[in-house]
mmCIF file of C-alpha atoms and ligand atoms in Angstrom:
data_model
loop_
_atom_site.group_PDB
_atom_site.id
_atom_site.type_symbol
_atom_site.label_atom_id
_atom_site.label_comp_id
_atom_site.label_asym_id
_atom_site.label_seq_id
_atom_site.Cartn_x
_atom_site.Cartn_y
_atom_site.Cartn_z
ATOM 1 C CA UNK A 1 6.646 -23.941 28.686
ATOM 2 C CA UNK A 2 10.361 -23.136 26.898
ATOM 3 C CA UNK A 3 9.431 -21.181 24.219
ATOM 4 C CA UNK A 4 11.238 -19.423 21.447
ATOM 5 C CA UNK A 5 9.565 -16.961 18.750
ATOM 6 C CA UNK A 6 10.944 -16.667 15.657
ATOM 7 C CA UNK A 7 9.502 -14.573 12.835
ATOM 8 C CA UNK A 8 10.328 -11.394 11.146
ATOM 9 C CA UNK A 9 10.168 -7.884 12.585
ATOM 10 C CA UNK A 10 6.378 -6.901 12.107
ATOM 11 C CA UNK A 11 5.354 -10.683 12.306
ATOM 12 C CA UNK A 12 3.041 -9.745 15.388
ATOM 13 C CA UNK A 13 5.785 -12.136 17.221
ATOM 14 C CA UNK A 14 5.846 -9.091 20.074
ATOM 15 C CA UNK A 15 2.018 -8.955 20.432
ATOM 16 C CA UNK A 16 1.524 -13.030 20.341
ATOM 17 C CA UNK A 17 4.537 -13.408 22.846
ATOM 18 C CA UNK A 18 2.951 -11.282 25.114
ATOM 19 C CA UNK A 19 -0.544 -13.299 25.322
ATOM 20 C CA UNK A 20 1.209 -16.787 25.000
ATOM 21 C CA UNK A 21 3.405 -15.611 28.979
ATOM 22 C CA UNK A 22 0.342 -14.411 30.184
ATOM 23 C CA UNK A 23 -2.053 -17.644 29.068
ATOM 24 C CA UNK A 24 1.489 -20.082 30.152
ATOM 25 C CA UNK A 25 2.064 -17.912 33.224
ATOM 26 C CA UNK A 26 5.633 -17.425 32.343
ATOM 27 C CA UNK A 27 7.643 -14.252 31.440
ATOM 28 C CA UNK A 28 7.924 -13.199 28.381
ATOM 29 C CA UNK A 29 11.441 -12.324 27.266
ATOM 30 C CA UNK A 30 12.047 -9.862 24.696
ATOM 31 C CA UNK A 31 15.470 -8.901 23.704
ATOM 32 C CA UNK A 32 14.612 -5.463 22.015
ATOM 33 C CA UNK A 33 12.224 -4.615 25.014
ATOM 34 C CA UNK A 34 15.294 -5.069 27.288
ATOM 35 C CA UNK A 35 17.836 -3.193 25.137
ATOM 36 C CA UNK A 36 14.839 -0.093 24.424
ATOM 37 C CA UNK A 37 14.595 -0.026 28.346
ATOM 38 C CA UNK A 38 18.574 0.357 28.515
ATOM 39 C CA UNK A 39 18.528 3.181 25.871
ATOM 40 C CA UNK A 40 15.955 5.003 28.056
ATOM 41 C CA UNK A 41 17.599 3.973 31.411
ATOM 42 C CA UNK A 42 20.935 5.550 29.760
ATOM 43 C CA UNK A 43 22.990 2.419 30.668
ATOM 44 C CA UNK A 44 26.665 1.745 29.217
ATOM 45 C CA UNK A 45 24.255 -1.013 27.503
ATOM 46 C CA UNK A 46 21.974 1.662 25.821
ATOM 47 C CA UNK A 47 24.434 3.673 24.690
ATOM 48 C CA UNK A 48 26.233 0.575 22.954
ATOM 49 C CA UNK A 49 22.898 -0.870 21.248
ATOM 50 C CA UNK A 50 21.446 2.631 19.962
ATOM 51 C CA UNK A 51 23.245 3.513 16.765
ATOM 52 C CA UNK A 52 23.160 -0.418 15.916
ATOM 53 C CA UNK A 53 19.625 -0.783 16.581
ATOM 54 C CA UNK A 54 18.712 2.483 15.039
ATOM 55 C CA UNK A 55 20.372 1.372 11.657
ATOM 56 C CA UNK A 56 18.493 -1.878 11.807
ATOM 57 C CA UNK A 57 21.382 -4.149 12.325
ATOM 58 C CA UNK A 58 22.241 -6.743 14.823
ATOM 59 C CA UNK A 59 23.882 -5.754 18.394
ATOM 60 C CA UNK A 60 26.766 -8.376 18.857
ATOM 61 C CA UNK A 61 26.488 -11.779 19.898
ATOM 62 C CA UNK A 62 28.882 -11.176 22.988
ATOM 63 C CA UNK A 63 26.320 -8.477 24.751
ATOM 64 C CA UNK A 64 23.169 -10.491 24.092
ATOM 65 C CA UNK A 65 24.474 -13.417 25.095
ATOM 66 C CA UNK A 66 25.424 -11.506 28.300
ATOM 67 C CA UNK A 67 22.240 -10.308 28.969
ATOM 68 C CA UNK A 68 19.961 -13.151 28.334
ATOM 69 C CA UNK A 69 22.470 -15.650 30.548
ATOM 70 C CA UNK A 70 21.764 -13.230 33.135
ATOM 71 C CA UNK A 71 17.560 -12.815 32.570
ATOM 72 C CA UNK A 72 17.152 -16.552 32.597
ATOM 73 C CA UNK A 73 19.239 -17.088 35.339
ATOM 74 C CA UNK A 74 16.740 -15.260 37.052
ATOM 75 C CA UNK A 75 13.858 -17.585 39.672
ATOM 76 C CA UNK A 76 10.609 -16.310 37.671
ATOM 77 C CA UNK A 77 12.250 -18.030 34.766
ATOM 78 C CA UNK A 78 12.803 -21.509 35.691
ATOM 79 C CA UNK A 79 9.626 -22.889 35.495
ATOM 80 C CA UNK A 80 9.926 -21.797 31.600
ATOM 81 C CA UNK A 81 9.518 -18.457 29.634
ATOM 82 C CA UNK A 82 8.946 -16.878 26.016
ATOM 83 C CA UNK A 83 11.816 -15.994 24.307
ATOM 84 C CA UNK A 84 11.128 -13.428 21.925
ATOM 85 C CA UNK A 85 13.330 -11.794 19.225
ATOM 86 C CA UNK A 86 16.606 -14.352 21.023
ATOM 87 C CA UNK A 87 17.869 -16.304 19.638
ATOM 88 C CA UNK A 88 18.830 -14.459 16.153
ATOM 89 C CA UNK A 89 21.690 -15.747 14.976
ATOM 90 C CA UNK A 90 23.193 -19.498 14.790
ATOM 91 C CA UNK A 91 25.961 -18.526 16.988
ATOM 92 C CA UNK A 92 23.121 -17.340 20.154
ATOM 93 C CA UNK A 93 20.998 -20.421 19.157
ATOM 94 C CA UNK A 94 23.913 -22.723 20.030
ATOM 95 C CA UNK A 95 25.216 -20.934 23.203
ATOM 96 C CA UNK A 96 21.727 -20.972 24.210
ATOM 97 C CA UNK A 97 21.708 -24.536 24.584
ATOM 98 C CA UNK A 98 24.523 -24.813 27.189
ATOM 99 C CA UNK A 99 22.599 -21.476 29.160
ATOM 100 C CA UNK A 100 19.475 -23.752 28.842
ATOM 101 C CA UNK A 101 21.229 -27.093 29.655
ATOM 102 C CA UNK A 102 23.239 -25.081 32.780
ATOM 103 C CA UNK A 103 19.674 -23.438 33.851
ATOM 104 C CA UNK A 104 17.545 -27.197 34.190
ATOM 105 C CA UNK A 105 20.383 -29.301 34.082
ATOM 106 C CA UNK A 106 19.098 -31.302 30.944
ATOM 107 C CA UNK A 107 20.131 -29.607 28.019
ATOM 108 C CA UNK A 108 17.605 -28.196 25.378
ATOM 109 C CA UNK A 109 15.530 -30.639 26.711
ATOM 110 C CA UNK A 110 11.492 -29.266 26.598
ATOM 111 C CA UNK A 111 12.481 -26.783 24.588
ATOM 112 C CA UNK A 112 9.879 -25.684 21.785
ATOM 113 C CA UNK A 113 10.079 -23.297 19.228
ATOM 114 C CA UNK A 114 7.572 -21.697 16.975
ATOM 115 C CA UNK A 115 7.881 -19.633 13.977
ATOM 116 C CA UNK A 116 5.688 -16.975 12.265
ATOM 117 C CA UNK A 117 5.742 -16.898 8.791
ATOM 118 C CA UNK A 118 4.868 -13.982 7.467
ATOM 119 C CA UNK A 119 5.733 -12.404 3.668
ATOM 120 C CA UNK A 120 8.046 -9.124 3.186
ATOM 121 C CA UNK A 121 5.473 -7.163 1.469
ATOM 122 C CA UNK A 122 2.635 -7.675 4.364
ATOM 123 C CA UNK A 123 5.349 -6.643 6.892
ATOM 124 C CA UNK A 124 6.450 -3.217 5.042
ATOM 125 C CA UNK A 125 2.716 -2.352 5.397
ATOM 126 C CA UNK A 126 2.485 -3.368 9.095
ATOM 127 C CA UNK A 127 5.625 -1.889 10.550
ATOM 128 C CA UNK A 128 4.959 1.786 8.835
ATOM 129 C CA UNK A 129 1.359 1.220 11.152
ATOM 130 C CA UNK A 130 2.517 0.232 13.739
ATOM 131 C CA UNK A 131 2.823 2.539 17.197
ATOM 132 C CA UNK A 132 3.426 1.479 21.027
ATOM 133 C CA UNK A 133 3.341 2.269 24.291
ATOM 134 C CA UNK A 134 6.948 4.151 25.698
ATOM 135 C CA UNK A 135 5.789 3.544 29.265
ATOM 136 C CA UNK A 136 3.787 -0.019 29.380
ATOM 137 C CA UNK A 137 4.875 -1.822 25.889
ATOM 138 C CA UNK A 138 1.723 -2.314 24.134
ATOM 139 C CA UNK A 139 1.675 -2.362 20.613
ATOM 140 C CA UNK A 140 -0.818 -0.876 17.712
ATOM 141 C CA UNK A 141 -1.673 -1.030 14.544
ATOM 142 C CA UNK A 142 -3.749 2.321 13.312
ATOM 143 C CA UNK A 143 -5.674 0.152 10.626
ATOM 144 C CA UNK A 144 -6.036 -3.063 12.432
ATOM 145 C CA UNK A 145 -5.947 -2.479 16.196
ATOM 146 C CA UNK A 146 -5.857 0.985 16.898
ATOM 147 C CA UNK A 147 -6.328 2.360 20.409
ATOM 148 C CA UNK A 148 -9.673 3.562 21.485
ATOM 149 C CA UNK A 149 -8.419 7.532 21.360
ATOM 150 C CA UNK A 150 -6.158 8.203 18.384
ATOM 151 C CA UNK A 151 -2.524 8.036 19.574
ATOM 152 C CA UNK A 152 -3.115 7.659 23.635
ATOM 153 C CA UNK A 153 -2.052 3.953 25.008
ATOM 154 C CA UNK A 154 -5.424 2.276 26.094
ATOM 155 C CA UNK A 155 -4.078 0.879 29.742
ATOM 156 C CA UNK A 156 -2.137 4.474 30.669
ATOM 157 C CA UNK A 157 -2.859 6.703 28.881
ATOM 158 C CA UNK A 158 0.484 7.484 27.368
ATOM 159 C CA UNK A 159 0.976 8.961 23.945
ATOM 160 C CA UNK A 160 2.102 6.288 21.523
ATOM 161 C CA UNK A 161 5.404 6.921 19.597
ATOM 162 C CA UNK A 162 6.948 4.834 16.097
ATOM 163 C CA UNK A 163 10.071 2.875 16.669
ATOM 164 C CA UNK A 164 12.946 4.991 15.729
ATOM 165 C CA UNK A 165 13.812 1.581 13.725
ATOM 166 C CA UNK A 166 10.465 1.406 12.422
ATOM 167 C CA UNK A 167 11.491 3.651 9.233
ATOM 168 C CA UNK A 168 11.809 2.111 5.581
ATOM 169 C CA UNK A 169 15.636 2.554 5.518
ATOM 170 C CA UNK A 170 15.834 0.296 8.543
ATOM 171 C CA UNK A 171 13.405 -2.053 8.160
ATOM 172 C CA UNK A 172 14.980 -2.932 4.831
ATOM 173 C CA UNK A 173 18.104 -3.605 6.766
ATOM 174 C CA UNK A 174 16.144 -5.386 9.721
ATOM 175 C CA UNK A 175 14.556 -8.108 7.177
ATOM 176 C CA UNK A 176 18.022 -8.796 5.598
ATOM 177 C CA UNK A 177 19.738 -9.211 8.912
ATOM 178 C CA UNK A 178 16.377 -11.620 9.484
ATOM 179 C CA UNK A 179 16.676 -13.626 6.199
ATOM 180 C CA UNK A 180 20.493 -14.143 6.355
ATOM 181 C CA UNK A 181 21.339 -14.142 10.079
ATOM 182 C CA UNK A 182 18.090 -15.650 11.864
ATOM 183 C CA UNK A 183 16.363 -17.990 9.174
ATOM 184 C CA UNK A 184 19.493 -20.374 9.419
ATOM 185 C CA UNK A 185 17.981 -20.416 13.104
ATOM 186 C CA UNK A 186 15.108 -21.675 11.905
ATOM 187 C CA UNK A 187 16.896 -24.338 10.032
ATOM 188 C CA UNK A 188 18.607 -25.591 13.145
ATOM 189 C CA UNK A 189 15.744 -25.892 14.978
ATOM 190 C CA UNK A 190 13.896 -27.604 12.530
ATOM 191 C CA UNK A 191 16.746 -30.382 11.902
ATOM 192 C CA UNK A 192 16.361 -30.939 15.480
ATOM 193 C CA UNK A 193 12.605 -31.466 14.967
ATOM 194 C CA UNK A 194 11.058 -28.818 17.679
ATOM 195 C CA UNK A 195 10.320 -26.116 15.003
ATOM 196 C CA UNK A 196 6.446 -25.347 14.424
ATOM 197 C CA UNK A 197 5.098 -23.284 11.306
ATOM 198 C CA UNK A 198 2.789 -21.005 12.321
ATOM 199 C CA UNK A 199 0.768 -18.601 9.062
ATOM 200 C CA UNK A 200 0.962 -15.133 10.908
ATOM 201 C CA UNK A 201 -1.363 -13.782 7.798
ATOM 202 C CA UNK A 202 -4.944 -12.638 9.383
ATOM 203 C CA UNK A 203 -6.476 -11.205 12.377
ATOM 204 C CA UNK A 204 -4.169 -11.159 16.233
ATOM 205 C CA UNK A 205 -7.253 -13.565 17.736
ATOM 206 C CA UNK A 206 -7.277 -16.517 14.675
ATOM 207 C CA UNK A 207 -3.136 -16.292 14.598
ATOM 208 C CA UNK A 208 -3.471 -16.743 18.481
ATOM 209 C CA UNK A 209 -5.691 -19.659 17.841
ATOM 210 C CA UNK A 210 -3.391 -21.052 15.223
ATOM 211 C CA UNK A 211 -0.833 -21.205 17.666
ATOM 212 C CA UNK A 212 -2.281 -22.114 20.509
ATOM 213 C CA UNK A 213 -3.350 -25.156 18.446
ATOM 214 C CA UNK A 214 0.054 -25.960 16.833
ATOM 215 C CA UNK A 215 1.275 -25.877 20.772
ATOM 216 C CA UNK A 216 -1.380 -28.572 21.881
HETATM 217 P P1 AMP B 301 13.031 -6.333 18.203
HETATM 218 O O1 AMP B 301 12.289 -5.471 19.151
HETATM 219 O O2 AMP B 301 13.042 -7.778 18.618
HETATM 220 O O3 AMP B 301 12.594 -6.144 16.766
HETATM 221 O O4 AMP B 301 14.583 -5.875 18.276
HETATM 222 C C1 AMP B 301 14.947 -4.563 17.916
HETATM 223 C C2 AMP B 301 16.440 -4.486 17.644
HETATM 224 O O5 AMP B 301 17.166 -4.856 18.819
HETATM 225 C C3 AMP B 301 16.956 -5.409 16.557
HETATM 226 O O6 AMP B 301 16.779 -4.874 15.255
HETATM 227 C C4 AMP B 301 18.446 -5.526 16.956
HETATM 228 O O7 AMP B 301 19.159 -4.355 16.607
HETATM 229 C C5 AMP B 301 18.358 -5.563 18.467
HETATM 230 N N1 AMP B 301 18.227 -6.958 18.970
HETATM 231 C C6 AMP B 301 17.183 -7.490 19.685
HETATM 232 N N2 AMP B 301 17.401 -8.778 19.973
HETATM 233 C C7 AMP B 301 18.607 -9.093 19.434
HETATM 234 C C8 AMP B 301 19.390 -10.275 19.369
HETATM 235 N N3 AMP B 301 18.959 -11.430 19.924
HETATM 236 N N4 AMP B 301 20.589 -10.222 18.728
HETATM 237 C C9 AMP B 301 21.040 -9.082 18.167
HETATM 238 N N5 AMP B 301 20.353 -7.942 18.176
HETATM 239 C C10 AMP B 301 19.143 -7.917 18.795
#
């Protein structure tokens, strides 16, 4: 399973990644986890991507496409993976290929990608909700999946912390960057006939389902 998630920050593309690695048995790759662990390793990386991330724009395509040559050229990824939040713009959707095609020696070939469509207003809503684990990753949503003791991660017991991008300003600034730099993605993908819609409106288990199906 080669598979990329695309969907709008707040899409519950994070939480659904997560489950589709573990059901697949492959890793699941997330850009933004990668770049928050360099910002709290303190790595020339980290101190790059903070301010950008912080303000809700993009990091350059040069660095990304630096790190994620180097993740999938890793052995747990060869059998496949879940790309989440990569690629984002047309520029890392097209380089991507040729890391891809260098990777299996067949181009783009088996790659699938799925997209979450969800609308602007629901994600507002979800992203000023939404907490997550510093130490393990997992994600919360106070109304709709909130951890068994308020503000302590379920599996370690961690207290849960907001995004520092996760603030109106930025958000605003992430869904731009999403509807003029990443849906063209979607567009590419699509004229190459591997895109799948996916409605990421409703509860994490029937959006699972959804997908799950649309994969079958
Ligand atoms: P995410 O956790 O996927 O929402 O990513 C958080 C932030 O990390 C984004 O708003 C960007 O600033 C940065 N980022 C993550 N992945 C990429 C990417 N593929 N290209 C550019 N910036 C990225």
């Amino acid at each position: 399973m080669k598979l990329i998630f695309i969907g709008p920050p707040g899409s519950g593309k994070g939480t659904q990644a997560k489950r589709l690695a573990a059901r697949y048995a492959v890793p699941h790759i997330s850009t933004g986890d990668m770049l928050r662990e360099a910002i709290a390793d303190g790595t020339d990386l980290g101190r790059q991507a903070a301010p950008i991330m912080a303000s809700g724009a993009l990091v350059s395509d040069d660095l990304m496409l630096g790190i994620i040559d180097e993740r999938l050229a890793k052995s747990d990824a060869q059998r496949g993976f879940i790309l989440d939040g990569f690629p984002r713009t047309l520029v890392q959707a097209e380089k991507l290929d040729t890391i891809v095609g260098k990777a299996s020696g067949n181009g783009s070939e088996g790659l699938r990608v799925l997209q979450l469509l969800v609308p602007d207003d629901a994600i507002v809503e979800r992203i000023s909700l939404r907490r997550s684990c510093p130490t393990c990753g997992a994600i919360y949503h106070l109304a709709s999946a909130p951890p068994a003791v308020d503000m302590v991660c379920d599996r370690d017991g961690a207290e849960l912390i907001a995004r520092p991008d996760d603030n109106e300003t930025a958000v605003r600034k992430r869904l731009e960057a999403f509807h003029r730099q990443t849906l063209p993605v979607a567009t590419y993908y699509k004229s190459q006939n591997l895109l799948r819609e996916v409605d990421g409106v409703g509860p994490v288990d029937q959006v699972f389902e959804r997908i799950e199906k649309s994969l079958s």
